[in-house]
XYZ file of C-alpha atoms in Angstrom:
460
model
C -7.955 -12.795 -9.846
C -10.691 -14.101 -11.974
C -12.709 -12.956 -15.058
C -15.719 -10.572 -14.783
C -18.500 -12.712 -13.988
C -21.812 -11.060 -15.332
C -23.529 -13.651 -12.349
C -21.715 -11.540 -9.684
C -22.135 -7.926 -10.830
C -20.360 -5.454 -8.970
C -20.538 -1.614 -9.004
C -17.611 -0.192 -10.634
C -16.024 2.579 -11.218
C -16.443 4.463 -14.442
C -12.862 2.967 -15.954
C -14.676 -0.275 -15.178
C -17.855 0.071 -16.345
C -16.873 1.375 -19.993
C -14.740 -1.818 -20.124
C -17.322 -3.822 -19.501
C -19.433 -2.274 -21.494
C -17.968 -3.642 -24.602
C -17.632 -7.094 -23.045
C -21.489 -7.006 -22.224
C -22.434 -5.879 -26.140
C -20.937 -8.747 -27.480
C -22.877 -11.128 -24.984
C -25.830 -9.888 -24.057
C -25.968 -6.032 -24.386
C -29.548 -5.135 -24.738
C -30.542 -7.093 -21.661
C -28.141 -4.871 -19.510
C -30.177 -1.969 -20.279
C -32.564 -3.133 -17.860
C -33.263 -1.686 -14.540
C -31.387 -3.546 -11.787
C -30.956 -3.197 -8.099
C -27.183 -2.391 -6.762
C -26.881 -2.384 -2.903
C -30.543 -2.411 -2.241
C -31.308 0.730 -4.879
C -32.885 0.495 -8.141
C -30.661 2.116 -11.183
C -30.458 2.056 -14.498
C -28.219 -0.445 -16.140
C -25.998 2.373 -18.027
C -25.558 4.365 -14.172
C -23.536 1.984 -12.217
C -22.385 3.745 -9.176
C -18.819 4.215 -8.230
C -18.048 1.406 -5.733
C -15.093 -1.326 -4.882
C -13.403 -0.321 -7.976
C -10.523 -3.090 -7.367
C -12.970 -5.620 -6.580
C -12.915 -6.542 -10.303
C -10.133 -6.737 -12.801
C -12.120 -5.764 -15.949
C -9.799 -2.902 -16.600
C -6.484 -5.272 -16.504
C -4.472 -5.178 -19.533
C -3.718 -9.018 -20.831
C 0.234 -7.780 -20.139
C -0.490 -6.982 -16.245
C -3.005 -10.199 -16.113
C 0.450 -11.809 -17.195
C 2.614 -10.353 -15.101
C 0.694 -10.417 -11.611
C -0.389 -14.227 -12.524
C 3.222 -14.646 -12.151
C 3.356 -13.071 -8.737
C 2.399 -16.808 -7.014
C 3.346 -19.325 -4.799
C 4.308 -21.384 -8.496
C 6.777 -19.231 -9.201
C 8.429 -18.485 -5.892
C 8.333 -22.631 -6.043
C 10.345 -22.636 -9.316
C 13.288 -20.096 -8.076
C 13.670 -22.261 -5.010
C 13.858 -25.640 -7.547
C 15.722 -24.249 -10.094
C 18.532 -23.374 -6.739
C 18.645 -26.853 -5.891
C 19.496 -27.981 -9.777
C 21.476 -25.579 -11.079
C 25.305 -24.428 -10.638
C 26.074 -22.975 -7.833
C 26.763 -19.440 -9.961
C 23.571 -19.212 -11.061
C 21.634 -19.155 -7.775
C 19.561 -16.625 -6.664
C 19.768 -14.961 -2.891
C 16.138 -15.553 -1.985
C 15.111 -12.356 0.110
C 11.842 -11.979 1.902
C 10.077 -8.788 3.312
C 6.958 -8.786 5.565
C 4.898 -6.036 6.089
C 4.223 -4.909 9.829
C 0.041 -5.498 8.698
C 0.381 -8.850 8.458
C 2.196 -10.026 11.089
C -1.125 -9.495 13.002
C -2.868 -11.917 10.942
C -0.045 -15.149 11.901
C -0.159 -13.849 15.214
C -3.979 -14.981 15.256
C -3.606 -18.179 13.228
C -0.707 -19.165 15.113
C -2.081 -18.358 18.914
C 1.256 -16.499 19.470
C 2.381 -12.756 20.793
C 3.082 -10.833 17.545
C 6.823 -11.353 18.001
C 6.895 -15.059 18.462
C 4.729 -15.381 15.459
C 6.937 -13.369 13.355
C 10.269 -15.386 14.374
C 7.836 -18.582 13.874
C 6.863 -17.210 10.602
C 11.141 -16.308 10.003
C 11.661 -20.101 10.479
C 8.935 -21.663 7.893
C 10.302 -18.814 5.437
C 13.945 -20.154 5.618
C 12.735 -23.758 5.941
C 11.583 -23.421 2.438
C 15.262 -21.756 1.225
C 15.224 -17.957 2.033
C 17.958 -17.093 2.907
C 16.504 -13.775 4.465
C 13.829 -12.161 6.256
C 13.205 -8.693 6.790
C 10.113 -6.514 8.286
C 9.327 -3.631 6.363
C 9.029 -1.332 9.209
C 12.378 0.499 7.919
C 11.387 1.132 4.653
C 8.095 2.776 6.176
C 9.874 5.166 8.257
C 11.618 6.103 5.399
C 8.625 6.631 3.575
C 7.321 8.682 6.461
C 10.083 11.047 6.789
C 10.050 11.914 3.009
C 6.123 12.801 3.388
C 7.063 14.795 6.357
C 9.605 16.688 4.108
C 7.034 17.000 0.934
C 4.591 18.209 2.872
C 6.530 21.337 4.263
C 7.366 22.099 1.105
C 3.798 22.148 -0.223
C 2.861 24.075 2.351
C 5.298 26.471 2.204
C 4.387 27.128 -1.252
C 0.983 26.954 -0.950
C -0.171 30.727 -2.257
C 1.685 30.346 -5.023
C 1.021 26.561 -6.174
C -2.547 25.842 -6.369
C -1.269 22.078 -6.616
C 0.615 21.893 -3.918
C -2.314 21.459 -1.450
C -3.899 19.600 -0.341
C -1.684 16.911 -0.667
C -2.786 12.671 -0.673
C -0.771 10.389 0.747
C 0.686 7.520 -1.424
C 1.577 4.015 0.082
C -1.953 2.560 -1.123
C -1.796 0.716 -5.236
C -5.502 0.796 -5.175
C -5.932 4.624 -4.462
C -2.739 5.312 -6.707
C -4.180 3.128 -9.555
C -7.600 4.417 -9.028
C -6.181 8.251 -9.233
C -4.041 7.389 -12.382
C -6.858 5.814 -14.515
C -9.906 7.953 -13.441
C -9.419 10.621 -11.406
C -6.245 12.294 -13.673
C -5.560 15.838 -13.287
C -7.539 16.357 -11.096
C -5.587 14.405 -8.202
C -2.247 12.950 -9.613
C -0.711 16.630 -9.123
C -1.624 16.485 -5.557
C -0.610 12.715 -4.595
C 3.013 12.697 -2.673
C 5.901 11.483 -4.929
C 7.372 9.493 -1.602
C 7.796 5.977 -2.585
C 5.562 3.119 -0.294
C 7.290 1.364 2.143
C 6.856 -1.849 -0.200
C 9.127 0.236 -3.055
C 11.459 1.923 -0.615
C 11.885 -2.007 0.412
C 12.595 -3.129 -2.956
C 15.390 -0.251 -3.567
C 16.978 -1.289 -0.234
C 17.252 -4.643 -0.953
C 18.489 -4.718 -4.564
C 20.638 -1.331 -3.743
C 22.156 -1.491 -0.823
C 21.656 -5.030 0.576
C 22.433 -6.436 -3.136
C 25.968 -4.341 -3.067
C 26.207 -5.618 0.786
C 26.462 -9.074 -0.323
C 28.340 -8.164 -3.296
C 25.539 -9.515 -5.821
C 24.006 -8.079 -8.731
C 20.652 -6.931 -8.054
C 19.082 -9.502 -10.675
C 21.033 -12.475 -8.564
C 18.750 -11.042 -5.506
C 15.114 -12.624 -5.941
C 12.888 -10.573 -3.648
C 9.852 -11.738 -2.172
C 7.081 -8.937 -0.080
C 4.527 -10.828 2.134
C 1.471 -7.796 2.201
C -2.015 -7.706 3.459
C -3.102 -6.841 0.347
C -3.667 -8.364 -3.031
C -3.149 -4.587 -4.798
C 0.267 -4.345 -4.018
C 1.128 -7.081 -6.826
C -0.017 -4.147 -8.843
C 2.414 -2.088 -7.626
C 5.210 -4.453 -8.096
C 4.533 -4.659 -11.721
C 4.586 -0.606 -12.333
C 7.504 0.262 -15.388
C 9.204 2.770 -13.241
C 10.079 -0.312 -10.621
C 11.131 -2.324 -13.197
C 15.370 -2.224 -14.594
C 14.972 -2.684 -18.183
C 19.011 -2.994 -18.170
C 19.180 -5.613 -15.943
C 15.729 -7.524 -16.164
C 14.786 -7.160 -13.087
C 12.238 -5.652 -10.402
C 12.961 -3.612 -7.400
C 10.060 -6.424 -5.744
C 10.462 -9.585 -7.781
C 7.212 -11.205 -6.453
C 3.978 -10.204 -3.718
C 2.469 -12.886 -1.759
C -0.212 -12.301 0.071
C -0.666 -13.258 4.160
C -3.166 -15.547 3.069
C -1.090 -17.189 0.693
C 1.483 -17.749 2.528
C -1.126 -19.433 5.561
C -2.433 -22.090 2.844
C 1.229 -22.782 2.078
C 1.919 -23.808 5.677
C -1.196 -25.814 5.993
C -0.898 -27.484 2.705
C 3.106 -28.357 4.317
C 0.934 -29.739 7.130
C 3.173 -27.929 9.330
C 1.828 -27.465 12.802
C 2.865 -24.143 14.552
C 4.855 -26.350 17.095
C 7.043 -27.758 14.682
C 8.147 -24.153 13.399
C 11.797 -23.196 14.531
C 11.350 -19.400 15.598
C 14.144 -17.647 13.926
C 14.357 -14.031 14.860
C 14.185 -11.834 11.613
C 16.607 -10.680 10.183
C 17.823 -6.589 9.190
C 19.208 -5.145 6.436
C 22.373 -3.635 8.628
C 23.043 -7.252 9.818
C 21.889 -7.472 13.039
C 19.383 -9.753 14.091
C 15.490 -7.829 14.518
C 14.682 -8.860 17.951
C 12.191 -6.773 18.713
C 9.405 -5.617 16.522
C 7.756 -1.896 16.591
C 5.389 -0.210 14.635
C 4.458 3.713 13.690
C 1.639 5.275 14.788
C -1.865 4.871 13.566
C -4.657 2.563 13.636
C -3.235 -0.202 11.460
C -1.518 1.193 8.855
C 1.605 3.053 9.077
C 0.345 6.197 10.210
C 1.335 8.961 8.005
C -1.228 11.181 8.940
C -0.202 11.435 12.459
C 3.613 11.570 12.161
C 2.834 14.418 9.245
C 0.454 16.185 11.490
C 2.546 16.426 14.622
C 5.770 17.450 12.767
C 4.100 19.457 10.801
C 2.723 21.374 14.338
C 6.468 21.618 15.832
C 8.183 22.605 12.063
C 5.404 25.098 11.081
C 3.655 26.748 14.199
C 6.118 25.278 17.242
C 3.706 23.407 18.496
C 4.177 20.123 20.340
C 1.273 17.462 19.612
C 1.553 14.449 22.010
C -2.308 12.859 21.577
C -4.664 13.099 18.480
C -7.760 13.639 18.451
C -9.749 11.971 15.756
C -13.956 13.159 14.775
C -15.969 10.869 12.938
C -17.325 12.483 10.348
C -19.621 10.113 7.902
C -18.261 6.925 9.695
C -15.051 5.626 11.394
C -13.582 5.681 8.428
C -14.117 9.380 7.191
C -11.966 10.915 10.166
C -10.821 14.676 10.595
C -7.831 16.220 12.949
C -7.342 19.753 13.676
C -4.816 21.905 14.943
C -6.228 25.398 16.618
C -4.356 27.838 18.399
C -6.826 30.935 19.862
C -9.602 29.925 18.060
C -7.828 29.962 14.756
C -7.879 26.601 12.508
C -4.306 25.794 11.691
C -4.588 22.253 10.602
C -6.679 20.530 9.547
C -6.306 16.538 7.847
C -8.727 14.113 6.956
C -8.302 10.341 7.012
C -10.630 8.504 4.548
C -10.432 4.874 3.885
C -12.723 2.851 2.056
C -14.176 3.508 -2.172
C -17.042 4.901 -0.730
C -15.592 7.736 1.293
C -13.152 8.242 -1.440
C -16.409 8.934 -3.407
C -17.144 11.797 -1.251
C -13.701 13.486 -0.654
C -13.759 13.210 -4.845
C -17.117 15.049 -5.187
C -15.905 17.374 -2.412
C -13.166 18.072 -4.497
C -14.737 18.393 -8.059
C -17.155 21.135 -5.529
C -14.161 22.687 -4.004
C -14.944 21.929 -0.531
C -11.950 20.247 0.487
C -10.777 22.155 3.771
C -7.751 19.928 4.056
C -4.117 20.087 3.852
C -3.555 16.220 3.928
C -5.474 13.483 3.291
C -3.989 10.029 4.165
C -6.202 7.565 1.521
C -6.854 4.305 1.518
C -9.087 2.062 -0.769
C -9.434 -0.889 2.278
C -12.591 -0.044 5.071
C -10.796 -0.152 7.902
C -6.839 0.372 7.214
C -4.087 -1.871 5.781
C -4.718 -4.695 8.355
C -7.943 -4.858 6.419
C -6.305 -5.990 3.162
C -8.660 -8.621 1.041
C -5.092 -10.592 1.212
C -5.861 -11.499 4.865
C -8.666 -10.252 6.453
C -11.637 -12.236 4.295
C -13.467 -15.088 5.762
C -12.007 -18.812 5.048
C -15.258 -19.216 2.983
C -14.159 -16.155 0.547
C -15.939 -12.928 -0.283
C -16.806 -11.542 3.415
C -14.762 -9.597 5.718
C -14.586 -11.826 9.047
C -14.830 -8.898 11.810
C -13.863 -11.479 14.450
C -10.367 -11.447 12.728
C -9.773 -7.760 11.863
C -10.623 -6.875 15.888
C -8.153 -9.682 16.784
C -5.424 -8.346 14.097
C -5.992 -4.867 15.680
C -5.412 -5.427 19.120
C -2.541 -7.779 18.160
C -0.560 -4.777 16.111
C -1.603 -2.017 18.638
C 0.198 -4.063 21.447
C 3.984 -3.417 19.887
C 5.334 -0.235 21.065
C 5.169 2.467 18.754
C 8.735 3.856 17.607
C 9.833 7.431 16.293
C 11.118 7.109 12.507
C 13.040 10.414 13.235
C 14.911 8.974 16.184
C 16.136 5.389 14.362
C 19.269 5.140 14.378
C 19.348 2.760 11.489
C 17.494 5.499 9.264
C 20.405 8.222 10.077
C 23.067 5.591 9.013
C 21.272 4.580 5.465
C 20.767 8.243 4.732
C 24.714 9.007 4.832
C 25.311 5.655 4.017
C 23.177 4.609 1.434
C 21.649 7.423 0.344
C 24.696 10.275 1.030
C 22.496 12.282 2.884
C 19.039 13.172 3.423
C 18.519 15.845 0.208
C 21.248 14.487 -1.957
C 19.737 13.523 -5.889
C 20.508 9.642 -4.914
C 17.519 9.999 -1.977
C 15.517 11.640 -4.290
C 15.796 9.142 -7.120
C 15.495 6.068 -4.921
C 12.597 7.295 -2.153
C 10.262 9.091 -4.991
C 8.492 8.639 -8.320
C 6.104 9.982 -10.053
C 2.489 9.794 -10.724
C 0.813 10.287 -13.976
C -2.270 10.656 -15.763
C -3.064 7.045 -17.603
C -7.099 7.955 -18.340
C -7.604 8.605 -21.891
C -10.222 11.574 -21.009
C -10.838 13.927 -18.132
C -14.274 14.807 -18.314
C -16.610 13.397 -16.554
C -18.239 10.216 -17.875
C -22.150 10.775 -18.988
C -22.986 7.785 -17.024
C -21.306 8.512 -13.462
C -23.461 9.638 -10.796
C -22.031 11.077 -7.694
């Protein structure tokens, strides 16, 4: 991440703009009171619309700047040194999860079927000293089957709750952090308290895989390979951090990217890789990769919206239909039985559909019952960790189609039918509604804005 650079102004959200608002008076201020043109429209310089909010760290704290600048390549270097030269009782376990999104993105650079590039991926991973590689695709289903669960509940106490519905998914940092900071009351109350699959990942490996090897979690040093440069965000929240122990549920976030220039600047060909099947956290060796359902992302709304047909109205759902509303990314679904609307979700990805559903909301036109959010056009496999040109700055199309037809070629699996979810619930977690899933799969979201209203300066 790099400083605000006045040469490369970017619409922001209002969080962002009052931020830099006080950086501009002390350079320059009266000359950003001029009129300026923001994606081909003339505005004034104090009404900067509500874009990329993410695209700019202006609203970082100098404590997360620290923290996520020490989410790198660097420092995943230094664990692995500081093995080789110290006693063998202080060495760390060196664990590494990979998120279903990117292994698209090696299967591309590598010229490989999705699986072969993820065992050729398994095999540069250990070359370098981790000891294990997992895919995330467990945690996720985990992470599905909670929101399942939530969202009967919130239905079922819909006339009596006006928070309950509509309720917004919760595996994307950039919505989350976006909701948190500027939105406040007005969404936090509605977001789903299931943890992402990247969290759910870190409490399975320093909980139960940690105990499995009979380590400490703080011995465990976990690194998550993501699409998506947010999710070092995430890793740095306080409520995924053990003040006791010192350490994080995820210890570090590399990008896909990031770990691509890594291999090249190895000047290791693909060739040369060993493939190495990945590894799982029961102990068996992942031969063969799945995904959920959904275009790219882990599909809650889908797996919600068929289980919520069979649980609430007995109705089976086998295909989905999706309308384009505003664009491909501003999607509805409905469920109708004799002409009455039973269902009906929304799937908006992208700041500037998130824009909309927002002003929708502030209107009270939101028909919906879920909303599955993300901040990335296009999905997770879209994640400005992978899917930017080589050059920087522009989405390379060519690569996102490629990633897509990559991930939609693994066969899509059932989270409610894995048999390595029923044993970690009674295993792990003592059952499906004991207090130990419920402190370990969920958290909370708060308000973090310092003021509700609606900024002066926003235009909708």
């Amino acid at each position: 991440m790099s400083e605000v650079s006045l040469a490369k102004r970017k619409d922001k959200c209002e969080n962002c703009t009052k931020q830099c608002n006080k950086k501009q008076s002390d350079d320059d201020a009266a000359s950003h009171q001029e009129r300026e043109e923001v994606n081909g429209q003339v505005h004034e310089g104090s009404q900067l619309l509500l874009s990329a909010c993410l695209s700019c760290d202006g609203c970082l704290s100098e404590e997360e700047s620290l923290k996520i600048s020490q989410q790198s390549l660097e420092e995943v270097e230094r664990v692995l040194a500081l093995n080789k030269k110290c006693d063998v009782s202080k060495h760390k376990l060196l664990v590494a999860s990979v998120c279903p999104q990117s292994l698209p993105f090696f299967a591309v650079k590598f010229g490989l079927g999705i699986t072969e590039a993820a065992h050729k991926l398994c095999g540069f991973l250990k070359s370098l000293g981790v000891q294990y590689v997992f895919d995330t695709t467990l945690a996720a289903g985990f992470s599905i089957l909670e929101c399942q669960k939530e969202f009967i509940q919130r239905y079922r106490r819909r006339h009596h709750d006006s928070q309950a519905l509509p309720m917004f998914t919760s595996s994307c940092p950039g919505w989350i952090r976006y909701s948190e900071r500027v939105l406040g009351s007005l969404v936090t109350p509605h977001i789903c308290t299931a943890r992402s699959p990247q969290q759910i990942m870190g409490c399975l490996v320093k909980d139960y895989f940690s105990k499995q090897q009979n380590l400490s979690p703080e011995k465990v040093y976990h690194v998550l390979v993501a699409p998506c440069f947010d999710k070092k965000l995430e890793a740095v929240r306080e409520e995924f951090y053990n003040s006791l122990l010192e350490t994080r549920d995820v210890d570090c976030v590399l990008t896909s990217g990031e770990i691509f220039c890594l291999i090249k600047q190895r000047k290791v060909s693909v060739e040369e890789l060993d493939a190495v099947p990945l590894d799982h956290v029961l102990g068996e060796s992942e031969d063969v990769l799945v995904r959920h359902e959904g275009r790219g992302s882990e599909g809650f709304l889908e797996h919600v919206f068929k289980h919520a047909s069979k649980e609430l109205f007995g109705l089976d759902v086998h295909e989905i239909t999706y309308k384009n509303l505003r664009n491909r990314d501003f999607q509805e679904v409905t469920l109708e039985r004799d002409g009455e609307t039973l269902l009906q979700f929304a799937a908006v990805y992208g700041f500037r559909n998130i824009q909309t559903l927002v002003h929708r909301m502030r209107k009270g036109r939101v028909p919906y019952q879920l909303v599955e959010v993300l901040s990335c056009p296009g999905g997770c496999l879209s994640g400005r960790g992978q899917a930017e040109s080589e050059a920087g700055s522009r989405v390379d199309k060519d690569l996102i189609q490629q990633m897509e037809e990559a991930y939609s070629s693994l066969p899509v699996h059932l989270p409610e039918v894995n048999p390595a979810l029923i044993t970690l619930y009674q295993d792990w977690l003592q059952g499906q509604d004991s207090l130990q899933a419920s402190t370990l799969l969920h958290t909370q979201y708060k308000n973090q804005n310092q003021s509700h209203a609606e900024p002066q300066h926003m235009q909708w």
